[in-house]
Short mmCIF file of C-alpha atoms in Angstrom, two decimals:
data_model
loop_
_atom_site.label_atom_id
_atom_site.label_comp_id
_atom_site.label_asym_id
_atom_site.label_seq_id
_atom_site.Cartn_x
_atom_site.Cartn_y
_atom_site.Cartn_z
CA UNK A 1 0.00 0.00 0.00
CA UNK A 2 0.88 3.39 -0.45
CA UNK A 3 2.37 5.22 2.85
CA UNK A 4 -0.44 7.18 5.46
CA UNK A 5 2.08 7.13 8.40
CA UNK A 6 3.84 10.00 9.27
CA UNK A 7 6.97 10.13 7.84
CA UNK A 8 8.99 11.28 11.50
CA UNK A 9 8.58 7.10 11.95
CA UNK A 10 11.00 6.44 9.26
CA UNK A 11 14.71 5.46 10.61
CA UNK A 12 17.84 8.24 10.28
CA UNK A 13 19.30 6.11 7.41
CA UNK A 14 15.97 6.32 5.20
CA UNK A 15 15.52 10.04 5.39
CA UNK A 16 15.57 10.32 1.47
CA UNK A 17 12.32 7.64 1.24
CA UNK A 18 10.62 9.57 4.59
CA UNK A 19 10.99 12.95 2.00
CA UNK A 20 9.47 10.57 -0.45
CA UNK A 21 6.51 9.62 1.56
CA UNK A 22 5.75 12.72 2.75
CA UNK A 23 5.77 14.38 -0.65
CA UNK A 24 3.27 11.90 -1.97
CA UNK A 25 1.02 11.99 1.26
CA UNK A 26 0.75 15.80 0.95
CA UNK A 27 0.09 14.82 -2.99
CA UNK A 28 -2.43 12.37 -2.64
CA UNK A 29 -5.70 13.41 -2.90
CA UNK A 30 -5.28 15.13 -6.10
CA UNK A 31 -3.56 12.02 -7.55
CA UNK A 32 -6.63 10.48 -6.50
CA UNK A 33 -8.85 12.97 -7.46
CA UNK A 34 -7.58 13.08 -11.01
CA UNK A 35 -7.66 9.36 -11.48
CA UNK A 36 -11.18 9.44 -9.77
CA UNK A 37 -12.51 11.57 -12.44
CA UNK A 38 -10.78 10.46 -15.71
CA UNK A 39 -11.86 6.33 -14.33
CA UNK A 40 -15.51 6.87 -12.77
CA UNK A 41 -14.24 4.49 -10.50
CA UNK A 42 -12.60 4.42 -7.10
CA UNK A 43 -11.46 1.12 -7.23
CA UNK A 44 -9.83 1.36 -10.55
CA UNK A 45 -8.40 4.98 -9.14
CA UNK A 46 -7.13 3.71 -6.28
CA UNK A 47 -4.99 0.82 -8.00
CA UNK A 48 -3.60 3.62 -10.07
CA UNK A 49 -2.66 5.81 -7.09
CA UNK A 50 -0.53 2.61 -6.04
CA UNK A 51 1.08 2.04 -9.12
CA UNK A 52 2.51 5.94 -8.99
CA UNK A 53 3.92 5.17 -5.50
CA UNK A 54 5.30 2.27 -6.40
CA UNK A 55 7.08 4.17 -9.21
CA UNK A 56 7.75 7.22 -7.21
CA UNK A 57 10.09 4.71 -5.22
CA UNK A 58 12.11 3.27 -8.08
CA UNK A 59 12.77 6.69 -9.37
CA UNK A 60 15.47 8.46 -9.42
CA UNK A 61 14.25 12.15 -7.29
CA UNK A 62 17.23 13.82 -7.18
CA UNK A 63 17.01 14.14 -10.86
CA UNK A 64 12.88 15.34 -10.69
CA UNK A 65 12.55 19.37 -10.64
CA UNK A 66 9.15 19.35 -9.45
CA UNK A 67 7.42 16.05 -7.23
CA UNK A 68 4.04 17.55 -8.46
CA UNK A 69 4.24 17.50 -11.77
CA UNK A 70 6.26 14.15 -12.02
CA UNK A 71 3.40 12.67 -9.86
CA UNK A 72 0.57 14.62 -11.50
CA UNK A 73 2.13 13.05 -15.39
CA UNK A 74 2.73 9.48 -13.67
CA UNK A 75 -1.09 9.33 -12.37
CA UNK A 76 -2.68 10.87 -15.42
CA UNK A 77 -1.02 8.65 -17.83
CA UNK A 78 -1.64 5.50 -15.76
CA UNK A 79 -5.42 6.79 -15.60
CA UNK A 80 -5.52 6.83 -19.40
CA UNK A 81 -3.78 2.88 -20.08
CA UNK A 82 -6.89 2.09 -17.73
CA UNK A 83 -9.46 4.10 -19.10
CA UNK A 84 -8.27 2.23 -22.32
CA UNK A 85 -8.71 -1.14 -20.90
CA UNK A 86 -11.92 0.07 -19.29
CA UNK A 87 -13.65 0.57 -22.45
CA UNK A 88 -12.93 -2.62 -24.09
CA UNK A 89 -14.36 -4.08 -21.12
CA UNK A 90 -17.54 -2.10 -20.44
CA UNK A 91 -18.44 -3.16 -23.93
CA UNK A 92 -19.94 -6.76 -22.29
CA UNK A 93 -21.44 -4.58 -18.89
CA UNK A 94 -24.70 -5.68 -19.28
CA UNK A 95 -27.15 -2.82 -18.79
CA UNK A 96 -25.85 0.54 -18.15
CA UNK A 97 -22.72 1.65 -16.61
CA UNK A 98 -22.70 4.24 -13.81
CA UNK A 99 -19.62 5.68 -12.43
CA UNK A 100 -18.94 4.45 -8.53
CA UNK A 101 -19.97 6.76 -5.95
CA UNK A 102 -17.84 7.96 -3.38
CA UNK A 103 -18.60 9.24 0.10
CA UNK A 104 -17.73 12.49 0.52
CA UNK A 105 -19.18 13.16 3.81
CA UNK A 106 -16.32 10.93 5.46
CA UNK A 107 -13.79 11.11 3.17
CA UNK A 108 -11.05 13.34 3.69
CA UNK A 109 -9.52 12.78 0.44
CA UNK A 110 -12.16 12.79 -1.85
CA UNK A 111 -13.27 16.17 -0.73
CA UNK A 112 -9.93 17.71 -0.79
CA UNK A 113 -10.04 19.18 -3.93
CA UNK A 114 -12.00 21.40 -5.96
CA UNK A 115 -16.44 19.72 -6.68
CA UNK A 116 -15.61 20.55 -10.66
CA UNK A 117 -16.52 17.41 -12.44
CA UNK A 118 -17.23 15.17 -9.33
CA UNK A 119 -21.03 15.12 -9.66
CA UNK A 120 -21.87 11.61 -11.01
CA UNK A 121 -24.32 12.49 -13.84
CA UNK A 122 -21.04 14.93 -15.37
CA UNK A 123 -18.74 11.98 -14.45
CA UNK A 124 -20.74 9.67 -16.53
CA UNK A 125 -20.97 11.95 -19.54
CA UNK A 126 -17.23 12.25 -19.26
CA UNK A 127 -16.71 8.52 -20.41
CA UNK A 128 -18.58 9.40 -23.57
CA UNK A 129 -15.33 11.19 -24.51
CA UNK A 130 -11.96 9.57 -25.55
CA UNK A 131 -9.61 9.07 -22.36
CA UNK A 132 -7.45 11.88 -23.69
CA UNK A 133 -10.56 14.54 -24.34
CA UNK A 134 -11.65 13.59 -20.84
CA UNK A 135 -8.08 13.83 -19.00
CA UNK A 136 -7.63 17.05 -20.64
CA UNK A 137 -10.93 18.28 -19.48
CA UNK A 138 -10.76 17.09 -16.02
CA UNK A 139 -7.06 18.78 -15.69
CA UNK A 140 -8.48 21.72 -17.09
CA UNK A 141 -11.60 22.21 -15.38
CA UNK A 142 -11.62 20.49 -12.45
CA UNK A 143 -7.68 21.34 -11.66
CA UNK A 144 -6.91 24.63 -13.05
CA UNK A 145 -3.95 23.22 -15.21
CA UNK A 146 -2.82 25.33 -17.58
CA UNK A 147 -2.47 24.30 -21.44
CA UNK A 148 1.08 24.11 -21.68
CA UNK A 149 1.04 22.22 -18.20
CA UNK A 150 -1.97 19.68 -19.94
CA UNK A 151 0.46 19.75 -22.99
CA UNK A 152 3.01 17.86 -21.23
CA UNK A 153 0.88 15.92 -19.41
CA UNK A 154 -0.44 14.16 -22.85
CA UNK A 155 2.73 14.73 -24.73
CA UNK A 156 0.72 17.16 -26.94
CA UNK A 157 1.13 20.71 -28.16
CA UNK A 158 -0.76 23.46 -26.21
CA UNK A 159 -2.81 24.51 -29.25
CA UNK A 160 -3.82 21.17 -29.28
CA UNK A 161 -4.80 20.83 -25.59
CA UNK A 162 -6.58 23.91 -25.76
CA UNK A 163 -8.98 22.08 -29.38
CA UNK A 164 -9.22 19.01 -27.42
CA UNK A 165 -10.50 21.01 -24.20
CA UNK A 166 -12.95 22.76 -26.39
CA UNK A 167 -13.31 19.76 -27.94
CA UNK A 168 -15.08 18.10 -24.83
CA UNK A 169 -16.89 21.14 -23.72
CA UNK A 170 -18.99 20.79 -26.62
CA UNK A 171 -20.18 17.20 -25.71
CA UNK A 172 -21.38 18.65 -22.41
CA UNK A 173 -25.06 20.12 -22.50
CA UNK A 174 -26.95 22.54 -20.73
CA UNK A 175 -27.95 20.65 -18.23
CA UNK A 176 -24.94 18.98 -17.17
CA UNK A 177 -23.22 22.71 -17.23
CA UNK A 178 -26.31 24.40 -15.71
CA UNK A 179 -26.79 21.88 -12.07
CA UNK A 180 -28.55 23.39 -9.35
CA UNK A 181 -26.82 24.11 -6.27
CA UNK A 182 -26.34 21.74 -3.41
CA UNK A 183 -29.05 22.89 -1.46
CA UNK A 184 -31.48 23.19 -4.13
CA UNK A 185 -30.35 19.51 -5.29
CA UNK A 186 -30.97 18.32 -1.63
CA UNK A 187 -34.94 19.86 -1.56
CA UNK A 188 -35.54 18.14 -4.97
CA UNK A 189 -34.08 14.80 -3.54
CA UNK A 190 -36.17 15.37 -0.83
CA UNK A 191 -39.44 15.86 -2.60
CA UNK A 192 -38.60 13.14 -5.05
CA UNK A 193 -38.48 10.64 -2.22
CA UNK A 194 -41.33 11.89 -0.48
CA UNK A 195 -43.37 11.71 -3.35
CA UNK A 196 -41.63 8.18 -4.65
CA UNK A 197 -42.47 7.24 -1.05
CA UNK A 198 -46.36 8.19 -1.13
CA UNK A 199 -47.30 6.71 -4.82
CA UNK A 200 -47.92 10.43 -5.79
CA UNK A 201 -47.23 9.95 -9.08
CA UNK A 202 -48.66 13.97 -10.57
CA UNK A 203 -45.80 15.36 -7.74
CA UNK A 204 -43.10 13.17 -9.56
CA UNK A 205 -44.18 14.14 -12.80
CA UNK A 206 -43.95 17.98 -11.47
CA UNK A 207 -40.52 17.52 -10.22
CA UNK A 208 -39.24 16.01 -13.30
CA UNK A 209 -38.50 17.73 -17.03
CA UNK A 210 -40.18 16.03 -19.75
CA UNK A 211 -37.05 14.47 -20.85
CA UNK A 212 -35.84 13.08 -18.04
CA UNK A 213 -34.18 9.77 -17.90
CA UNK A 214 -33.75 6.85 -14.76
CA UNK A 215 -30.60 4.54 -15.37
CA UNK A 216 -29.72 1.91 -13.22
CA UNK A 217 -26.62 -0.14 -12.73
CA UNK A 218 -26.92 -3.84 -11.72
CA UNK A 219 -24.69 -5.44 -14.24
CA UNK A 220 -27.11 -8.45 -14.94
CA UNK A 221 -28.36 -8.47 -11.31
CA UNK A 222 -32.15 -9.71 -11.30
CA UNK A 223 -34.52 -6.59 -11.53
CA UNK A 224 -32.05 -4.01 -12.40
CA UNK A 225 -33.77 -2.50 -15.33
CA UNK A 226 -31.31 -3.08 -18.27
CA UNK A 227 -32.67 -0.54 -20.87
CA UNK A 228 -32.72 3.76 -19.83
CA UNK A 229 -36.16 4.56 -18.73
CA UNK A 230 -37.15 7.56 -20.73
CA UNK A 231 -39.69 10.45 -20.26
CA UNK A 232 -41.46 12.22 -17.34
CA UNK A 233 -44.48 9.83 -16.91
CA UNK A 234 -42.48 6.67 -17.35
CA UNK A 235 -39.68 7.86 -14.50
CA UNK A 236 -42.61 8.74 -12.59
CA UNK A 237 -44.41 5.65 -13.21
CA UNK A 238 -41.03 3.79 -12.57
CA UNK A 239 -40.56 4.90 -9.46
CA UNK A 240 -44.37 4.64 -8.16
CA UNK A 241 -44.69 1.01 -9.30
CA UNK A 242 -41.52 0.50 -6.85
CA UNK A 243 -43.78 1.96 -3.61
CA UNK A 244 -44.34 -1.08 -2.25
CA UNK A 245 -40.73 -2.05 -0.93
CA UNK A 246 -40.16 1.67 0.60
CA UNK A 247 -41.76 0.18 4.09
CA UNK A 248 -39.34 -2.71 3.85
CA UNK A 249 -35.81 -0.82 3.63
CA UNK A 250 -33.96 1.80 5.90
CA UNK A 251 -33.86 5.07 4.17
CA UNK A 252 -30.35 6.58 4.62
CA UNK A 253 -29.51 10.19 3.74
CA UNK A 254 -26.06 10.04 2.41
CA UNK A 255 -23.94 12.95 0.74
CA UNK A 256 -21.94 11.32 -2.27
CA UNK A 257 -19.70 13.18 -4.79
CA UNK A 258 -20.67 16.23 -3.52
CA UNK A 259 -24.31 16.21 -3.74
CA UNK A 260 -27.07 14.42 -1.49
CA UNK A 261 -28.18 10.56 -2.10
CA UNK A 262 -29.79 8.07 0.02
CA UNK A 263 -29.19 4.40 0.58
CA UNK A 264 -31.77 1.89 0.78
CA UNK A 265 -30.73 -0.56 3.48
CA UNK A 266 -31.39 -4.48 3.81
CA UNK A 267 -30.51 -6.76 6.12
CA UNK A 268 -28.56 -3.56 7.63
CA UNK A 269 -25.99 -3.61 4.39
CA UNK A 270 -26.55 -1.23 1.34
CA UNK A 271 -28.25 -2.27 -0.87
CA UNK A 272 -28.63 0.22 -3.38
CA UNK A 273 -27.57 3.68 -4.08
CA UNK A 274 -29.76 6.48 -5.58
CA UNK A 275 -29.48 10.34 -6.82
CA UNK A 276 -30.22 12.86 -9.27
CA UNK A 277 -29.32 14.85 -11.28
CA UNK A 278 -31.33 18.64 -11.62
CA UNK A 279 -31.29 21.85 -12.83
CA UNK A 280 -33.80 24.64 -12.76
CA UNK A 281 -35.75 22.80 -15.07
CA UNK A 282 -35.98 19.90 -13.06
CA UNK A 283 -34.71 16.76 -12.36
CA UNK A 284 -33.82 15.07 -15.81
CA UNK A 285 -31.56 12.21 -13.95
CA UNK A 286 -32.35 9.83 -11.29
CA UNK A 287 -29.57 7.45 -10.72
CA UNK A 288 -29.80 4.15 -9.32
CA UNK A 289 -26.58 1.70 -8.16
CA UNK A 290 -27.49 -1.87 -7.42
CA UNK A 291 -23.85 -3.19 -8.11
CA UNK A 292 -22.64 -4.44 -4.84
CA UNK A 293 -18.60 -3.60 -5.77
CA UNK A 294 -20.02 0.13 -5.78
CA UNK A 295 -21.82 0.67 -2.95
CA UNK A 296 -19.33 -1.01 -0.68
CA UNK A 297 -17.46 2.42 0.38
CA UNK A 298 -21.03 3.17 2.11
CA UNK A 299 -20.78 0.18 4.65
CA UNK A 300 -19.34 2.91 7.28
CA UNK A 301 -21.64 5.71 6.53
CA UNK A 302 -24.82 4.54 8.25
CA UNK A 303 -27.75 7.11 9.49
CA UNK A 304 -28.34 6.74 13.28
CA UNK A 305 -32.24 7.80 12.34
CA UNK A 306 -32.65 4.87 9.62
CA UNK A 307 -35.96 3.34 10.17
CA UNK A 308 -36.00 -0.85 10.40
CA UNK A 309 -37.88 -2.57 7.66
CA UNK A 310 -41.29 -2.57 8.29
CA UNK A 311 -41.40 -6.19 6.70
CA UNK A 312 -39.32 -9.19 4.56
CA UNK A 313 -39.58 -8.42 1.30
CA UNK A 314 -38.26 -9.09 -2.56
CA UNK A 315 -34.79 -7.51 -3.30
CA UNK A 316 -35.14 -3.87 -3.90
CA UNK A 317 -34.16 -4.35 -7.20
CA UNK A 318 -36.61 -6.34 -8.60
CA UNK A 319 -39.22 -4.45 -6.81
CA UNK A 320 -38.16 -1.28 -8.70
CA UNK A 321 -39.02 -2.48 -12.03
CA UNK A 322 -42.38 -4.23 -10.96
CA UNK A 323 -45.37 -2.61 -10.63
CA UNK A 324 -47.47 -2.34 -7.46
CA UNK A 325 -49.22 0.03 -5.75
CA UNK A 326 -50.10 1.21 -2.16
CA UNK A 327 -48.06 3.81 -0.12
CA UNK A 328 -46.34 4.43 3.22
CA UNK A 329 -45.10 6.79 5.66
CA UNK A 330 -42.34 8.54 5.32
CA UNK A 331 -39.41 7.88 7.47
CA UNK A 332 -36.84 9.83 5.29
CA UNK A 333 -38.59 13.00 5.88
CA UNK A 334 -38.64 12.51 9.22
CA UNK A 335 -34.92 11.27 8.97
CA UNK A 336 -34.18 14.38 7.46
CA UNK A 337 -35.69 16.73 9.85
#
């Protein structure tokens, strides 16, 4: 693993690798951030924040002008032979892909550095793009690098970092530029729930714009619906028809990349992750995680004021693509204060 102990533990005779470590502590979280956004995926970000410690070690520093950038290159470059791999492999994901969340609300290093590009629904657009339109992006806008810095990072000239940054702008649309703010994204989350919660499908239908879309990632897992569901009344519809298993799940307000999400508990593990994406048109995202591998960072992040399943039930995934009707009372709202 890479090093989180202080480096004032490290012997007299290693004072060159206790420089070392405490160098790429202090650089961490934007190693981490950077591979976090150009990979959707803290797993896969991690492994590449490894790799440049492991090669930090085997280098030669006394030759390297500036740790930074040497690290900043090593991680950005690793992130790209991933994202590479990643793609090849995504190609037999069965149903759509969603980037992992991450818990911001406990970790330290996540929420180090600057929100730009965190949000999931941008983070997902992002892999539309080639690994090098995205890198560049991400440097750019969620970093601050300059051109001639993103230049050298991809080995490119600056007038072409500065087409392929334009480049990937243009792939973005209004809505992913234009999200609300964080409050105004936690009062829509809110009333989307509530409303989810109650059956109510003409609220759900206000709270949405008429093209919005619900995606969920199960990867093949029973239930998890494998197509997009598009347009206001199906979303709506969606989302009623899954009513049913709200009384049989603990309702967890979480705050993920940034923004609010809840997790809907089973068993007292996560069981799936859900958010949305809004701006003052509406909500024209709602996200849903079923994959196990991508909820797992949540196990520590518990609410205290979860309520206990009312009664056994069907996974919650299967019960979100099923119709059924009824309604229940609202423990999130409560939950939420």
């Amino acid at each position: 693993m890479y090093p989180e102990a202080s480096p004032t533990e490290a012997p007299p005779a290693d004072r060159n690798l206790a420089e070392a470590v405490t160098t790429f502590v202090e650089l961490r979280p934007r190693l981490f951030g950077i591979a976090y956004r150009v990979l959707g995926s803290a797993t896969e970000a991690e492994d590449v924040v490894q790799e440049a410690w492991l090669r930090w070690q085997r280098t030669d520093r006394s030759a390297v002008v500036s740790p930074a950038a040497f690290l900043s290159s090593t991680t950005t470059r690793l992130a790209i032979n991933v994202a590479q791999s990643a793609r090849v492999r995504r190609e037999t994901y069965i149903g759509p892909w969603l980037p992992e969340p991450i818990d911001t609300s406990i970790d330290a290093v996540a929420g180090a550095e600057r929100a730009e590009a965190l949000e999931l629904a941008l983070l997902l657009v992002l892999q539309k793009l080639t690994p090098t339109e995205r890198t560049a992006y991400v440097l750019r806008e969620a970093f601050e690098y300059g051109y001639s810095e993103i230049a050298e990072i991809l080995r490119l000239t600056p007038v072409n970092a500065r087409k392929i940054v334009s480049r990937a702008r243009k792939h973005l649309t209004d809505d992913e530029r234009d999200s609300v703010d964080v409050q105004e994204h936690r009062r829509l989350l809110d009333a989307f729930v509530a409303a989810a919660q109650e059956g109510d499908v003409a609220s759900l239908e206000a709270l949405l714009t008429p093209d919005a879309v619900s995606l969920s990632d199960g990867n093949g897992l029973r239930g998890a619906a494998r197509v997009p569901v598009i347009g206001r009344a199906r979303v709506a519809n969606l989302s009623t028809a899954a009513s049913r298993f709200w009384p049989t799940v603990e309702i967890a307000p979480v705050q993920a990349n940034g923004r609010a999400g809840v997790l809907l508990y089973r068993d007292g593990r996560p069981a799936t992750f859900m958010t949305i994406a809004a701006t003052r048109r509406g909500i024209h995202r709602v996200l849903w995680v079923f994959t196990p591998d991508k909820i797992a960072g949540f196990l520590g992040s518990r609410a205290a004021c979860a309520r206990p399943p009312a009664r056994p039930g069907d996974a919650v995934a299967r019960e979100l693509t099923q119709e059924g009707s009824g309604s229940s009372g609202s423990s999130y709202a409560a939950c939420r204060g």
